[in-house]
mmCIF file of C-alpha atoms in Angstrom:
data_model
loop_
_atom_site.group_PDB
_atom_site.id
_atom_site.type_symbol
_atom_site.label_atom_id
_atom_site.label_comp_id
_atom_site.label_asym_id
_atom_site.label_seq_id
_atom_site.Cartn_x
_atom_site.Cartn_y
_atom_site.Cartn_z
ATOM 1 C CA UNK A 363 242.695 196.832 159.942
ATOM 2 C CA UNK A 364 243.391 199.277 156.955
ATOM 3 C CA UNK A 365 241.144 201.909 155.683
ATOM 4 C CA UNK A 366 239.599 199.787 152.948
ATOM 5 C CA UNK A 367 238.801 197.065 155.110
ATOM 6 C CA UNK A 368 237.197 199.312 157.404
ATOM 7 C CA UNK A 369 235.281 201.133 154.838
ATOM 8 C CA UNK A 370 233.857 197.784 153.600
ATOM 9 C CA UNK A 371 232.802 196.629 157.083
ATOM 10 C CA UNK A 372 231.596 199.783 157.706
ATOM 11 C CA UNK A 373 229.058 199.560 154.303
ATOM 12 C CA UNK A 374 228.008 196.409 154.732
ATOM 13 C CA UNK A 375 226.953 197.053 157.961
ATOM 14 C CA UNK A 376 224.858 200.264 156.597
ATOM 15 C CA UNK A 377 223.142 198.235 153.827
ATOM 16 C CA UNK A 378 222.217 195.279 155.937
ATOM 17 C CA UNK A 379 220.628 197.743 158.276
ATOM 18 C CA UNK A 380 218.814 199.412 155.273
ATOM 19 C CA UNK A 381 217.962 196.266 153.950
ATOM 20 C CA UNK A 382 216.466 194.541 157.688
ATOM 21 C CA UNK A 383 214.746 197.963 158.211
ATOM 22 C CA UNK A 384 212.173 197.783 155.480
ATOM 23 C CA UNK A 385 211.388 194.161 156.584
ATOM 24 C CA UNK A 386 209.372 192.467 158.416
ATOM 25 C CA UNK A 387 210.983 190.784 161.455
ATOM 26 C CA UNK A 388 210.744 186.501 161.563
ATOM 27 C CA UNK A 389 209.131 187.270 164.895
ATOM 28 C CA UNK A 390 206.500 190.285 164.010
ATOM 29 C CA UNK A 391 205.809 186.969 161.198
ATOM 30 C CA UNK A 392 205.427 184.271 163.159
ATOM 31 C CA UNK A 393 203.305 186.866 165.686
ATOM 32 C CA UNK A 394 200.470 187.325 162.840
ATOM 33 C CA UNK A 395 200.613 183.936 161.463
ATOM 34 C CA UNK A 396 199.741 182.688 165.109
ATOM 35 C CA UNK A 397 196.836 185.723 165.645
ATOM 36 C CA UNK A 398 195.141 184.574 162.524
ATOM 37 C CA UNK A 399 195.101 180.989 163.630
ATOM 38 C CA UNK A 400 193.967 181.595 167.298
ATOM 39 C CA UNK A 401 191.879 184.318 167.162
ATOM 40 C CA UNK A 402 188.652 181.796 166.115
ATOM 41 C CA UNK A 403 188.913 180.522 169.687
ATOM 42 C CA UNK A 404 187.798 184.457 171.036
ATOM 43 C CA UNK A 405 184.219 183.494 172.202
ATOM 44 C CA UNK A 406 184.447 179.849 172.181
ATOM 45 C CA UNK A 407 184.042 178.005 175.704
ATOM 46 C CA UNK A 408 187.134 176.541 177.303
ATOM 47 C CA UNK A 409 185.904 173.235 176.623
ATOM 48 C CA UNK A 410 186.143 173.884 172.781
ATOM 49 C CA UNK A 411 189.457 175.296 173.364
ATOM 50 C CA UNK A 412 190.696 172.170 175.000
ATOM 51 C CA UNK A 413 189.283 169.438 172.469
ATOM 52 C CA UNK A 414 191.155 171.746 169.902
ATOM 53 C CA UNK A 415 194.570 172.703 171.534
ATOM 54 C CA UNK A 416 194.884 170.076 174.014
ATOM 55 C CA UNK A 417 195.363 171.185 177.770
ATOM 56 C CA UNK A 418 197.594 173.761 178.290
ATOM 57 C CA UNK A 419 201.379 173.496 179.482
ATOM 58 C CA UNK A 420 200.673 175.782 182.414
ATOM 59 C CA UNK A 421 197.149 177.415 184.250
ATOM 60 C CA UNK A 422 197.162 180.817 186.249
ATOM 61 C CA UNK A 423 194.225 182.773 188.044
ATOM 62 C CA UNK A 424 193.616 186.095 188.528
ATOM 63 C CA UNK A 425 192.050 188.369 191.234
ATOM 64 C CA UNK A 426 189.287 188.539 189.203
ATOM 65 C CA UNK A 427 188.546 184.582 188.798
ATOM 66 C CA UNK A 428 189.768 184.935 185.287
ATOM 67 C CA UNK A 429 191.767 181.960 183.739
ATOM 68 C CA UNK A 430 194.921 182.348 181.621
ATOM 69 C CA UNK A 431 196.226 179.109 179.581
ATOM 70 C CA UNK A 432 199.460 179.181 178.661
ATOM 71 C CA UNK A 433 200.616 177.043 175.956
ATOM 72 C CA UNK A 434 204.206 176.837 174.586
ATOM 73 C CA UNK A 435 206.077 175.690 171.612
ATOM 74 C CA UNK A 436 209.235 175.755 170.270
ATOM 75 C CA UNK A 437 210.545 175.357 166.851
ATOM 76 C CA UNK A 438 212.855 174.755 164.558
ATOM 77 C CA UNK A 439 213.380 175.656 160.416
ATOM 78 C CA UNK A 440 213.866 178.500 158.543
ATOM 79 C CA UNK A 441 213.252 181.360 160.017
ATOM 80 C CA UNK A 442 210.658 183.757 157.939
ATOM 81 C CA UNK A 443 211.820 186.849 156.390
ATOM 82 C CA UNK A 444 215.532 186.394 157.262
ATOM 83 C CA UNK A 445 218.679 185.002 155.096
ATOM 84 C CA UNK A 446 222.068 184.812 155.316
ATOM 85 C CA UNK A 447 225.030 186.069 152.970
ATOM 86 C CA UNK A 448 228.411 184.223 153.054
ATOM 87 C CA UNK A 449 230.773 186.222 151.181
ATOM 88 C CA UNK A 450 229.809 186.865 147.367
ATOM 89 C CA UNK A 451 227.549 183.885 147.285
ATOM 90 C CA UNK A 452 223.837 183.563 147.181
ATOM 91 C CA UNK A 453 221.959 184.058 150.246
ATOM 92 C CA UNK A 454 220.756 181.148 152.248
ATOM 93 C CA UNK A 455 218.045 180.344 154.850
ATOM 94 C CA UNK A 456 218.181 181.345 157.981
ATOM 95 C CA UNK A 457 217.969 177.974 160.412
ATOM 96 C CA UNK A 458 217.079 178.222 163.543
ATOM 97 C CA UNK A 459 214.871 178.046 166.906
ATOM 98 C CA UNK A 460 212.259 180.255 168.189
ATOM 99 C CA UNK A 461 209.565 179.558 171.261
ATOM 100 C CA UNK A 462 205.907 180.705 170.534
ATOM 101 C CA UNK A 463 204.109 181.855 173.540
ATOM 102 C CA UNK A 464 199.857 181.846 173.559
ATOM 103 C CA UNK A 465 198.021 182.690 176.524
ATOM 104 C CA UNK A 466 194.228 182.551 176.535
ATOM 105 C CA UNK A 467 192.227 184.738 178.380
ATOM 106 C CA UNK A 468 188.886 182.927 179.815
ATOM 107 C CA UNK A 469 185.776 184.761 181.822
ATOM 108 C CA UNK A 470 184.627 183.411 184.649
ATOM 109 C CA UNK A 471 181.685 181.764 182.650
ATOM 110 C CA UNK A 472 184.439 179.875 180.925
ATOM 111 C CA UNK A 473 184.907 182.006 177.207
ATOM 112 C CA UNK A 474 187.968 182.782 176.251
ATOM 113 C CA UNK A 475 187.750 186.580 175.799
ATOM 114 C CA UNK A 476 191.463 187.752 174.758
ATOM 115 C CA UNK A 477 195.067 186.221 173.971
ATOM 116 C CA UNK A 478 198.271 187.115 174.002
ATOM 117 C CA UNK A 479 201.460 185.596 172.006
ATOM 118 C CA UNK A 480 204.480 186.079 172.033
ATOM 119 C CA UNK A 481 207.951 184.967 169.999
ATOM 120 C CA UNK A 482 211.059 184.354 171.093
#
């Protein structure tokens, strides 16, 4: 590889680092997209959760007598805050699949009192 061809890889490399930096990440998107939709469930019973959500994919206990529900999804589109550049031309979408992770935290009175997501 000549010098010229190494100095262009080298600056487009720099610039799509500069340009990603300042952005938000598809997944740090996604993340507070899916806290402002499940966060209304924080105080509701279990029962509520369950006529809304359908049962979960997976159930777990802790020490405590605390209930996590797990419920996963995966999908597939554009992914938010993320194109592509093919040579000189315009940039396009960036297709592909991610897997979005909720767990609800419920009491032992049966309220959900937390969640966690995750996206991957």
């Amino acid at each position: 590889m000549n010098s010229f061809a190494k100095t262009i890889m080298a600056s487009t490399i720099v610039s799509t680092l500069f340009f990603m930096s300042g952005c938000a990440s598809h997944e740090q998107i996604i993340k507070e997209e899916l806290v402002k939709k499940n966060t209304s469930y924080i105080g509701k019973t279990k029962d509520e959760l369950l006529l809304h959500k359908g049962p979960p994919y997976k159930v777990a206990k802790t020490s405590e007598g605390k209930e996590i529900w797990f419920y996963k999804t995966v999908r597939a589109g554009i992914k938010k805050g993320t194109t592509i550049s093919i040579g000189k031309g315009n940039p396009v979408p960036n297709i592909g699949t991610w897997v979005e992770l909720i767990a609800f935290i419920i009491d032992k009175n049966g309220i959900v009192e937390n969640l966690v997501i995750e996206v991957e």
